[in-house]
XYZ file of C-alpha atoms in Angstrom:
685
model
C 0.000 0.000 0.000
C 1.588 3.286 -1.093
C 1.389 6.691 0.615
C -1.439 7.985 -1.640
C -3.562 4.913 -0.934
C -2.945 5.353 2.774
C -4.032 8.996 2.580
C -7.201 7.938 0.714
C -8.091 5.645 3.628
C -7.307 8.385 6.136
C -9.564 10.852 4.340
C -12.401 8.312 4.272
C -11.921 7.578 7.980
C -12.115 11.298 8.779
C -15.169 12.027 6.616
C -18.723 11.545 7.887
C -20.130 11.688 4.341
C -19.075 10.085 1.031
C -16.186 11.722 -0.853
C -16.666 12.384 -4.565
C -14.172 11.094 -7.103
C -13.455 14.664 -8.255
C -12.419 15.612 -4.720
C -9.797 12.860 -4.749
C -8.662 14.010 -8.206
C -8.195 17.570 -6.945
C -6.525 16.414 -3.707
C -3.897 14.216 -5.391
C -3.648 15.790 -8.866
C -4.191 12.458 -10.637
C -6.873 11.080 -12.963
C -10.117 9.443 -11.889
C -8.859 6.157 -13.368
C -5.804 6.245 -11.087
C -8.026 6.836 -8.051
C -10.325 3.948 -9.037
C -7.292 1.667 -9.492
C -6.011 2.725 -6.068
C -9.377 1.960 -4.447
C -9.549 -1.428 -6.205
C -6.123 -2.311 -4.748
C -7.150 -1.015 -1.308
C -10.316 -3.151 -1.382
C -8.269 -6.271 -2.161
C -6.054 -5.579 0.856
C -9.068 -4.806 3.063
C -10.806 -8.053 2.052
C -7.668 -10.125 2.629
C -7.455 -8.724 6.153
C -11.169 -9.061 6.957
C -12.091 -5.360 6.832
C -15.222 -3.941 5.120
C -14.629 -2.721 1.553
C -14.796 0.893 0.404
C -18.332 1.396 -0.908
C -18.814 3.212 -4.221
C -21.907 5.177 -5.194
C -21.793 6.885 -8.614
C -23.906 9.800 -7.382
C -22.587 10.289 -3.856
C -18.981 9.049 -4.058
C -16.845 6.706 -1.934
C -17.417 5.826 1.723
C -15.999 3.490 4.328
C -18.434 2.344 7.018
C -16.690 1.049 10.143
C -17.606 0.840 13.787
C -15.205 2.272 16.397
C -13.351 -1.026 16.949
C -12.937 -1.658 13.210
C -11.702 1.887 12.680
C -9.110 1.498 15.431
C -7.905 -1.840 14.032
C -7.662 -0.431 10.501
C -5.627 2.554 11.676
C -3.294 0.182 13.502
C -3.080 -2.032 10.428
C -2.200 0.916 8.197
C 0.564 1.941 10.560
C 2.098 -1.538 10.401
C 1.760 -2.046 6.657
C 3.041 1.233 5.199
C 5.849 0.915 2.658
C 6.768 4.492 3.539
C 5.773 6.115 6.787
C 2.733 8.314 6.275
C 3.024 11.951 7.373
C 0.058 14.089 8.350
C -0.215 17.615 6.984
C 1.181 19.046 10.229
C 4.152 16.665 10.022
C 4.753 17.468 6.340
C 4.717 21.208 7.093
C 7.250 20.687 9.888
C 9.402 18.482 7.675
C 9.336 21.102 4.911
C 10.332 23.810 7.397
C 13.239 21.756 8.767
C 14.477 20.860 5.284
C 14.252 24.435 3.990
C 15.871 25.879 7.127
C 18.760 23.461 7.565
C 19.488 21.482 4.403
C 22.864 22.313 2.843
C 21.522 21.036 -0.501
C 18.819 22.814 -2.539
C 15.238 21.874 -1.598
C 12.852 21.520 -4.548
C 9.131 21.056 -4.020
C 8.714 18.560 -6.889
C 11.200 16.293 -5.080
C 9.189 16.594 -1.855
C 6.011 15.576 -3.758
C 7.733 12.345 -4.764
C 9.186 11.799 -1.281
C 5.809 12.236 0.450
C 3.849 10.457 -2.274
C 1.399 13.348 -2.645
C 0.220 15.600 -5.442
C 1.398 19.074 -6.412
C -1.876 20.548 -5.112
C -1.247 18.894 -1.720
C 2.275 20.347 -1.520
C 0.909 23.743 -2.585
C -1.550 23.637 0.329
C 1.234 22.531 2.705
C 3.282 25.529 1.604
C 0.320 27.854 2.070
C 0.017 26.667 5.666
C 3.767 27.096 6.202
C 3.779 30.619 4.745
C 0.924 31.524 7.050
C 2.934 30.335 10.090
C 6.029 32.281 9.056
C 4.151 35.502 8.375
C 3.810 36.129 12.117
C 7.611 36.168 12.423
C 8.231 38.514 9.464
C 9.848 35.606 7.608
C 9.044 34.728 3.993
C 9.678 31.787 1.687
C 11.325 32.515 -1.652
C 12.203 30.231 -4.534
C 15.286 30.515 -6.745
C 15.969 28.232 -9.740
C 19.428 27.047 -8.685
C 19.089 27.373 -4.882
C 15.615 25.906 -4.429
C 13.274 27.061 -1.661
C 14.794 29.402 0.963
C 13.824 31.402 4.053
C 14.012 35.173 3.695
C 14.200 37.611 6.608
C 16.472 38.776 9.409
C 18.567 35.819 10.542
C 17.789 36.528 14.218
C 14.050 36.423 13.422
C 14.477 33.183 11.484
C 16.218 31.518 14.432
C 13.616 32.714 16.943
C 10.905 31.469 14.566
C 12.563 28.053 14.274
C 13.002 27.795 18.038
C 9.375 28.801 18.641
C 7.795 26.443 16.094
C 10.033 23.451 16.824
C 9.710 23.805 20.605
C 5.932 24.074 20.152
C 5.941 20.815 18.190
C 8.135 19.250 20.894
C 5.675 20.291 23.593
C 2.895 18.478 21.682
C 5.155 15.406 21.786
C 5.459 15.885 25.577
C 9.061 17.123 25.144
C 10.173 13.670 23.962
C 12.079 13.729 20.676
C 11.264 10.103 19.905
C 7.516 10.850 19.903
C 7.913 13.156 16.897
C 8.651 11.257 13.671
C 9.988 14.346 11.909
C 12.192 15.685 14.702
C 13.518 12.241 15.547
C 14.489 11.676 11.913
C 16.323 14.993 11.568
C 17.703 15.670 15.044
C 17.970 12.520 17.181
C 21.658 11.795 16.597
C 22.759 15.418 16.946
C 20.692 15.903 20.113
C 22.330 12.790 21.576
C 25.780 14.291 20.890
C 24.785 17.652 22.397
C 23.317 16.005 25.494
C 26.583 14.197 26.074
C 28.600 17.427 25.695
C 26.166 19.273 27.920
C 26.404 16.759 30.745
C 30.193 16.733 30.533
C 30.317 20.530 30.927
C 27.407 21.153 33.309
C 28.113 18.525 35.945
C 25.508 19.816 38.428
C 21.890 18.646 38.010
C 19.821 20.774 35.654
C 16.100 20.491 34.970
C 15.682 18.290 31.864
C 13.216 20.716 30.306
C 15.770 23.551 30.466
C 18.480 21.258 29.162
C 16.301 20.310 26.187
C 15.544 23.943 25.308
C 19.185 24.981 25.796
C 20.260 22.214 23.430
C 17.486 22.959 20.926
C 18.603 26.575 20.549
C 22.231 25.432 20.238
C 21.241 22.935 17.545
C 19.419 25.606 15.537
C 22.545 27.787 15.749
C 24.785 24.911 14.574
C 22.622 24.016 11.588
C 22.091 27.607 10.419
C 25.827 28.347 10.659
C 26.587 25.143 8.734
C 24.158 26.275 6.054
C 26.157 29.509 5.772
C 23.512 31.803 7.283
C 24.931 34.383 9.711
C 23.827 37.055 12.162
C 24.496 40.714 11.390
C 25.889 42.937 14.153
C 22.663 44.981 14.289
C 20.767 41.789 15.196
C 22.684 41.078 18.413
C 20.637 41.219 21.653
C 21.171 44.499 23.490
C 23.224 44.425 26.709
C 26.708 43.706 27.955
C 28.025 40.171 27.714
C 28.699 38.674 31.141
C 31.503 36.218 31.766
C 30.082 32.709 31.752
C 32.833 30.125 31.775
C 30.649 27.061 31.435
C 28.610 28.402 28.502
C 31.838 29.469 26.818
C 33.328 26.020 27.380
C 30.140 24.381 26.065
C 30.119 26.445 22.867
C 33.810 25.764 22.257
C 33.261 22.038 22.738
C 30.278 22.192 20.370
C 32.260 24.081 17.715
C 35.063 21.524 17.907
C 32.751 18.510 17.906
C 30.673 19.751 14.968
C 33.709 21.204 13.125
C 32.373 24.772 13.077
C 34.519 27.755 12.229
C 32.146 30.424 13.480
C 32.813 34.156 13.264
C 33.331 36.227 16.441
C 29.902 37.805 15.998
C 28.331 34.321 16.002
C 30.161 33.478 19.237
C 28.872 36.703 20.739
C 25.351 35.905 19.585
C 25.189 32.336 20.899
C 26.737 33.339 24.242
C 24.085 36.016 24.708
C 21.216 33.740 23.718
C 22.354 30.799 25.840
C 22.786 33.146 28.778
C 19.093 33.915 28.467
C 18.619 30.332 29.715
C 21.249 31.036 32.399
C 21.422 27.538 33.807
C 23.574 28.446 36.779
C 21.245 31.191 37.969
C 18.209 29.018 37.328
C 19.135 27.153 40.480
C 19.019 30.337 42.524
C 16.974 29.673 45.625
C 15.826 33.298 45.640
C 14.208 33.010 42.209
C 12.709 29.644 43.027
C 10.767 30.988 46.002
C 9.902 34.510 44.865
C 8.752 33.390 41.444
C 6.440 30.701 42.801
C 4.723 33.294 44.986
C 4.560 35.665 42.007
C 2.887 32.954 39.900
C 0.217 32.264 42.544
C -0.531 35.999 42.772
C -0.643 36.409 38.980
C -3.134 33.572 38.424
C -5.422 34.891 41.148
C -5.227 38.449 39.775
C -5.934 37.476 36.142
C -8.859 35.321 37.253
C -10.367 38.163 39.284
C -9.971 40.674 36.430
C -11.289 38.425 33.642
C -13.764 36.219 35.576
C -12.297 33.236 33.710
C -11.935 30.243 36.098
C -8.213 29.650 35.583
C -8.063 28.102 39.073
C -9.757 25.011 37.595
C -6.431 24.334 35.872
C -4.299 26.135 38.434
C -1.591 23.546 38.963
C -0.967 23.044 35.253
C -0.848 26.810 34.772
C 1.404 27.295 37.813
C 4.029 24.931 36.444
C 4.002 26.481 32.950
C 4.230 30.045 34.278
C 6.913 29.133 36.803
C 9.119 27.631 34.076
C 8.561 30.715 31.935
C 9.314 33.164 34.742
C 12.622 31.473 35.536
C 13.784 31.940 31.943
C 12.412 35.505 31.888
C 14.202 36.360 35.145
C 17.440 35.052 33.689
C 17.042 37.043 30.485
C 16.253 40.226 32.390
C 19.284 39.650 34.601
C 21.389 39.539 31.435
C 19.665 42.634 29.973
C 17.969 40.554 27.267
C 14.278 40.674 26.397
C 12.835 38.931 23.363
C 10.691 40.550 20.716
C 7.442 38.680 20.218
C 6.258 38.451 16.586
C 2.860 37.251 17.820
C 2.310 40.235 20.114
C -0.253 42.090 18.008
C -2.214 38.921 17.301
C -2.208 37.987 21.005
C -3.385 41.467 22.013
C -6.133 41.316 19.380
C -7.325 37.787 20.234
C -6.904 37.913 24.025
C -7.416 41.585 24.786
C -8.940 41.078 28.228
C -6.107 38.839 29.442
C -3.431 41.146 28.044
C -4.992 44.234 29.635
C -5.094 42.454 32.999
C -1.461 41.473 32.504
C -0.452 45.096 31.912
C -2.097 46.085 35.210
C -0.138 43.346 37.010
C 3.046 44.336 35.187
C 4.331 46.569 38.015
C 4.282 43.607 40.407
C 6.394 41.555 37.963
C 8.815 44.457 37.568
C 9.080 44.802 41.339
C 10.125 41.162 41.747
C 12.444 41.087 38.715
C 13.789 44.581 39.466
C 13.570 45.607 35.820
C 11.138 47.113 33.345
C 9.316 44.448 31.298
C 8.378 45.131 27.680
C 4.946 44.300 26.246
C 6.450 41.615 24.004
C 7.385 39.594 27.085
C 3.931 40.122 28.602
C 2.435 38.711 25.419
C 4.497 35.517 25.890
C 2.955 35.173 29.377
C -0.523 35.629 27.890
C 0.029 32.568 25.698
C 0.010 30.329 28.789
C -3.352 31.732 29.884
C -4.792 31.470 26.374
C -3.739 27.811 26.203
C -5.571 27.074 29.453
C -8.571 29.092 28.226
C -8.709 26.850 25.147
C -8.645 23.755 27.409
C -11.393 25.174 29.603
C -13.524 25.843 26.539
C -13.048 22.302 25.278
C -13.977 20.892 28.693
C -17.123 22.967 29.017
C -20.265 21.039 29.877
C -22.004 21.959 26.612
C -21.220 21.587 22.911
C -22.870 21.937 19.498
C -23.009 19.323 16.743
C -21.895 21.219 13.681
C -21.798 20.909 9.897
C -19.146 22.796 7.888
C -19.871 23.761 4.286
C -16.995 25.133 2.191
C -16.651 25.573 -1.566
C -12.855 25.994 -1.594
C -11.971 22.286 -1.425
C -11.450 19.632 1.218
C -8.152 21.010 2.578
C -9.612 24.459 3.261
C -12.750 22.852 4.708
C -10.676 20.817 7.158
C -8.661 23.909 8.134
C -11.891 25.773 8.942
C -13.204 22.766 10.882
C -10.032 22.465 12.969
C -10.078 26.200 13.765
C -13.693 25.954 14.959
C -12.792 22.982 17.169
C -9.825 24.869 18.632
C -11.754 27.973 19.675
C -15.305 26.771 20.303
C -17.183 23.873 21.902
C -18.205 22.139 18.694
C -18.191 18.625 17.319
C -17.926 18.422 13.536
C -20.579 16.032 12.215
C -19.755 16.497 8.529
C -17.629 18.538 6.136
C -19.524 19.194 2.896
C -19.011 21.021 -0.364
C -21.615 23.238 -2.022
C -23.141 20.369 -4.034
C -23.862 18.327 -0.900
C -26.032 20.863 0.944
C -29.097 18.641 0.614
C -27.528 16.172 3.055
C -27.645 18.686 5.942
C -31.310 18.106 6.843
C -30.664 14.363 7.249
C -27.748 14.818 9.662
C -27.961 14.941 13.452
C -26.602 18.489 13.678
C -27.521 21.613 15.647
C -25.947 24.433 13.607
C -24.154 25.053 10.309
C -21.071 27.126 9.434
C -20.713 27.904 5.744
C -18.432 29.969 3.518
C -21.337 30.517 1.093
C -24.991 31.536 1.378
C -27.289 28.512 1.731
C -30.904 28.147 0.688
C -33.565 25.690 1.900
C -31.661 24.867 5.099
C -33.832 24.943 8.221
C -30.957 24.647 10.737
C -29.314 27.922 11.917
C -26.569 28.960 9.480
C -23.697 31.428 9.954
C -21.707 32.475 6.888
C -18.000 32.876 7.767
C -14.632 33.254 6.043
C -12.497 30.124 5.799
C -9.818 31.871 7.899
C -11.258 33.222 11.146
C -10.217 36.684 12.321
C -11.181 38.199 15.672
C -14.310 39.904 14.299
C -15.537 36.605 12.884
C -14.843 34.847 16.193
C -16.966 37.453 17.948
C -19.793 36.842 15.455
C -19.512 33.105 16.144
C -19.723 33.684 19.912
C -22.907 35.719 19.419
C -24.281 33.073 17.037
C -23.664 30.305 19.598
C -25.194 32.369 22.384
C -28.263 33.014 20.251
C -28.620 29.262 19.662
C -28.009 28.108 23.241
C -31.271 26.113 23.343
C -29.789 23.822 20.671
C -26.599 22.977 22.593
C -26.046 19.531 24.106
C -24.827 18.357 27.482
C -21.538 16.439 27.521
C -22.063 13.059 29.167
C -18.867 11.103 28.457
C -15.805 13.107 29.534
C -12.619 11.065 29.847
C -10.718 13.091 32.482
C -11.509 11.652 35.922
C -9.313 14.034 37.917
C -12.330 15.513 39.705
C -13.526 12.009 40.503
C -10.209 11.239 42.167
C -10.457 14.426 44.196
C -13.868 13.349 45.441
C -12.494 9.944 46.445
C -9.706 11.659 48.352
C -12.229 13.897 50.105
C -14.062 10.803 51.367
C -10.804 9.389 52.727
C -9.873 12.674 54.361
C -13.138 12.778 56.292
C -12.301 9.469 57.953
C -8.525 9.242 58.244
C -5.225 10.920 57.493
C -4.159 10.579 53.883
C -0.419 10.392 53.300
C 1.680 10.198 50.149
C 1.457 6.404 50.075
C -2.353 6.518 49.942
C -2.213 9.015 47.075
C 0.152 6.732 45.167
C -2.022 3.653 45.768
C -5.141 5.466 44.557
C -3.367 6.759 41.476
C -2.202 3.208 40.690
C -5.775 1.905 40.939
C -7.059 4.598 38.586
C -4.322 3.844 36.057
C -5.147 0.139 36.264
C -8.664 0.892 35.070
C -7.382 3.272 32.347
C -8.818 6.400 33.952
C -7.141 9.615 32.839
C -5.549 11.332 35.851
C -3.387 14.435 35.788
C -1.011 13.839 38.747
C -0.021 17.508 38.831
C -3.565 18.445 39.803
C -3.837 15.992 42.705
C -1.409 17.164 45.368
C -1.283 16.997 49.163
C -2.721 19.902 51.110
C -0.878 21.454 54.029
C -2.932 19.450 56.551
C -1.872 16.197 54.841
C 1.828 16.826 55.182
C 2.215 18.789 58.448
C 2.246 16.074 61.127
C 1.981 16.793 64.879
C 5.573 15.669 65.448
C 6.718 18.307 62.945
C 5.293 21.198 64.982
C 7.714 22.636 67.555
C 7.280 25.432 70.120
C 10.381 26.653 71.947
C 11.315 29.335 74.478
C 15.036 28.887 73.788
C 16.980 31.887 72.499
C 18.990 31.151 69.351
C 20.626 32.848 66.371
C 19.269 32.525 62.843
C 21.560 29.611 61.871
C 20.536 27.569 64.894
C 16.880 28.421 64.239
C 17.117 26.911 60.742
C 18.771 23.788 62.138
C 16.047 23.600 64.807
C 13.214 24.014 62.268
C 14.757 21.391 59.961
C 15.314 18.725 62.631
C 11.868 17.027 62.322
C 12.406 16.659 58.560
C 15.908 15.324 59.136
C 14.619 12.830 61.710
C 12.021 11.447 59.277
C 14.663 11.368 56.508
C 12.803 13.837 54.318
C 16.062 15.812 53.947
C 19.801 15.290 54.374
C 22.346 17.233 56.431
C 23.510 18.813 53.179
C 20.035 20.308 52.695
C 20.339 22.106 56.045
C 23.842 23.364 55.180
C 22.536 24.639 51.834
C 19.652 26.533 53.496
C 22.143 28.317 55.739
C 24.607 28.935 52.897
C 22.007 30.602 50.679
C 20.922 32.980 53.459
C 24.584 33.880 53.956
C 24.895 34.502 50.215
C 21.585 36.241 49.427
C 20.569 37.694 52.766
C 17.321 37.084 54.684
C 15.262 36.337 51.564
C 13.459 33.547 53.448
C 11.628 36.181 55.533
C 8.502 36.343 53.352
C 6.297 38.442 55.626
C 6.744 40.365 58.865
C 7.855 37.875 61.551
C 7.455 34.827 59.272
C 10.127 32.835 57.381
C 10.111 29.857 55.034
C 13.411 27.955 55.180
C 14.090 25.822 52.101
C 16.667 24.833 49.512
C 16.485 23.469 45.981
C 15.141 19.904 45.510
C 18.536 18.697 44.261
C 20.275 19.937 47.440
C 19.175 16.941 49.494
C 15.359 16.780 49.493
C 14.390 13.103 49.654
C 10.612 13.424 50.005
C 7.906 16.062 50.423
C 7.872 17.416 53.963
C 6.907 20.446 56.056
C 7.633 21.533 59.617
C 6.477 24.489 61.716
C 8.511 26.105 64.495
C 7.231 28.829 66.828
C 9.853 30.858 68.710
C 8.703 32.536 71.913
C 11.914 34.562 71.716
C 11.956 35.993 68.166
C 14.974 35.119 65.993
C 16.784 38.048 64.387
C 17.380 37.813 60.637
C 18.171 41.522 60.273
C 17.940 44.936 61.831
C 14.358 45.807 60.925
C 11.406 44.978 63.179
C 9.809 42.816 60.455
C 12.924 40.590 60.310
C 12.450 39.403 63.902
C 10.961 35.981 63.139
C 8.541 34.183 65.466
C 7.067 31.698 62.957
C 9.258 29.562 60.689
C 8.217 26.871 58.256
C 10.766 24.477 56.780
C 9.868 22.969 53.395
C 11.343 19.961 51.629
C 10.203 19.839 47.981
C 11.325 17.049 45.656
C 10.274 18.733 42.388
C 8.708 21.889 41.023
C 5.031 20.964 41.358
C 4.171 18.422 44.068
C 4.224 21.101 46.794
C 2.204 23.785 44.978
C -0.925 23.382 47.117
C 1.255 23.869 50.192
C 2.801 26.978 48.614
C -0.679 28.333 47.914
C -1.649 27.886 51.571
C 1.514 29.646 52.700
C 0.881 32.530 50.303
C -2.595 32.917 51.831
C -0.981 32.924 55.261
C 1.405 35.680 54.189
C -1.557 37.845 53.202
C -3.324 37.208 56.517
C -0.839 38.926 58.826
C -3.212 38.474 61.758
C -2.773 34.696 61.401
C 0.993 35.013 61.709
C 0.517 37.029 64.870
C -1.927 34.420 66.234
C 0.474 31.596 65.365
C 3.329 33.336 67.153
C 1.222 33.271 70.338
C 0.242 29.575 70.090
C 1.625 27.567 72.981
C 0.534 24.028 72.085
C 0.369 21.916 68.921
C -3.421 21.723 68.692
C -3.806 25.509 68.952
C -1.206 26.005 66.226
C -3.005 23.571 63.901
C -6.393 25.174 64.561
C -5.047 28.672 63.740
C -3.177 27.465 60.660
C -5.972 25.408 59.112
C -8.999 27.558 59.874
C -10.565 29.402 56.920
């Protein structure tokens, strides 16, 4: 079975209505006889393997009627039997981009047609999609007879575009190169080499996500330099270059390993860009704490201003924003801020979120101690818009929808996918203008069409095939007007809320520790229930045991107070001695940053400094401990936190942030003289 035959099956599997012969002719740029021969061969293979045949109707076209199990088996069968691995449109577009950007040989589209096994019209549509993606980055595609297809634009913009689009594709593959056919084919071996060099240079533990992005940007630099594309001096990031021995050593090792003879300006460029990841300062305990508090405040503020329930996905959003803020803090520290080619589109599409972000901007600038440009704010908005899209998809209501488009099947599918992305719709059928009569027979609530329709009794909205913000607003009004037609979702697959309810039942009857959480999660996985572990985390009352609450009248200095507060965690082997030493060392280095509110401190170090499991202790000092000269730095209440990663303790952090705001609670805690009183004050609403 060749690639065209495989795509024919895929199109039939995706379509709810028969597909006319002429649509296949237009899609693949071949004759009707060729299509009929293909379908005859497909039917032989289907029969041999006990699948239903493709049905042919001279008037309606070709159809493939399968139940869910048959469809799943056929898709699996296709995957195993391909002579050449089939690429989806999204994968072809990515492959084209990678080839055009990095190939040292000319790239010709007619050769890609043959490689993919698709028609000229299919490649033309792929290129239209690619040009649309690049337009946002002020990058164009040009074609020259002897040089093939090339990227045109500022080299710095091209590299940022490549980093943005490739990292976005990686995120869809859950940041695993092997889950992306295209990236694995082009980059796997080189990424393996870079990982080895990276780990030889940066011996200390670094978050794998940061390592991947650091290496990705390095790889883009290597491949563009090899292609002979270079940065101009006017494109260098603004700011003085700081001395960074490890990054310098890494780049030199990379240049030697990949046999690069880069110009001084390229060295300057890659040093500046890699410093924006600033791996050494990423481990700063100050950033780690301050930025987590900033993230909690930001989510709450944006939710209050927009009335969008971002807290429903708070833990997912917290982790994404926290990762982003660390990189942003590092860039700002190195006097680098990135221009955002999507800024205007983000402001236009997510005006309310962006306006709320600009109001919160001063708080971000206060923490980062630098002015933040709107381009960077727009990057932050993307995280909220992603969650907004998820919330929309998970809404309790949806509409069954028909799409009618006279531009062809590719444009119809693009319109359908855009509707699915932004609105709560399920596409029942994608029709062309000659198939309008089918609409009345379909189980559909509303119709979106690119042309005026007659004799259709269902509500119809005429839209452009490419949705702009004005059209989206019209669609929102159209859906609101037709609310009585919407349907209740009854078969959601995410059982996270169900797990929370189970945990609530347990918590009413007994203490729930980490082992119980793990056992419950295992049970849910056994029965194939979809659980997001980042959204099911212990609360402060689950982790703060009675034996971890201490009240003392002893006078001590700040170092001894940290050792005292950490002792319960050390005794239960939640932390090591090194963790305690690191807590003290960072206060010596950065000052009393652990004093988060008047008279309250949170002692902690990085997870890699000796945290063995999640733990929390509370110490109350009858004789306040001095962390500085000011009155507020006389600490009576100290928590000690052991966190093993960046997300499992976020519910605890949220509780502590609430405590910081309620200064009266800190005062009440400082006066508690027994464990039960302390727990009552801490846990009361």
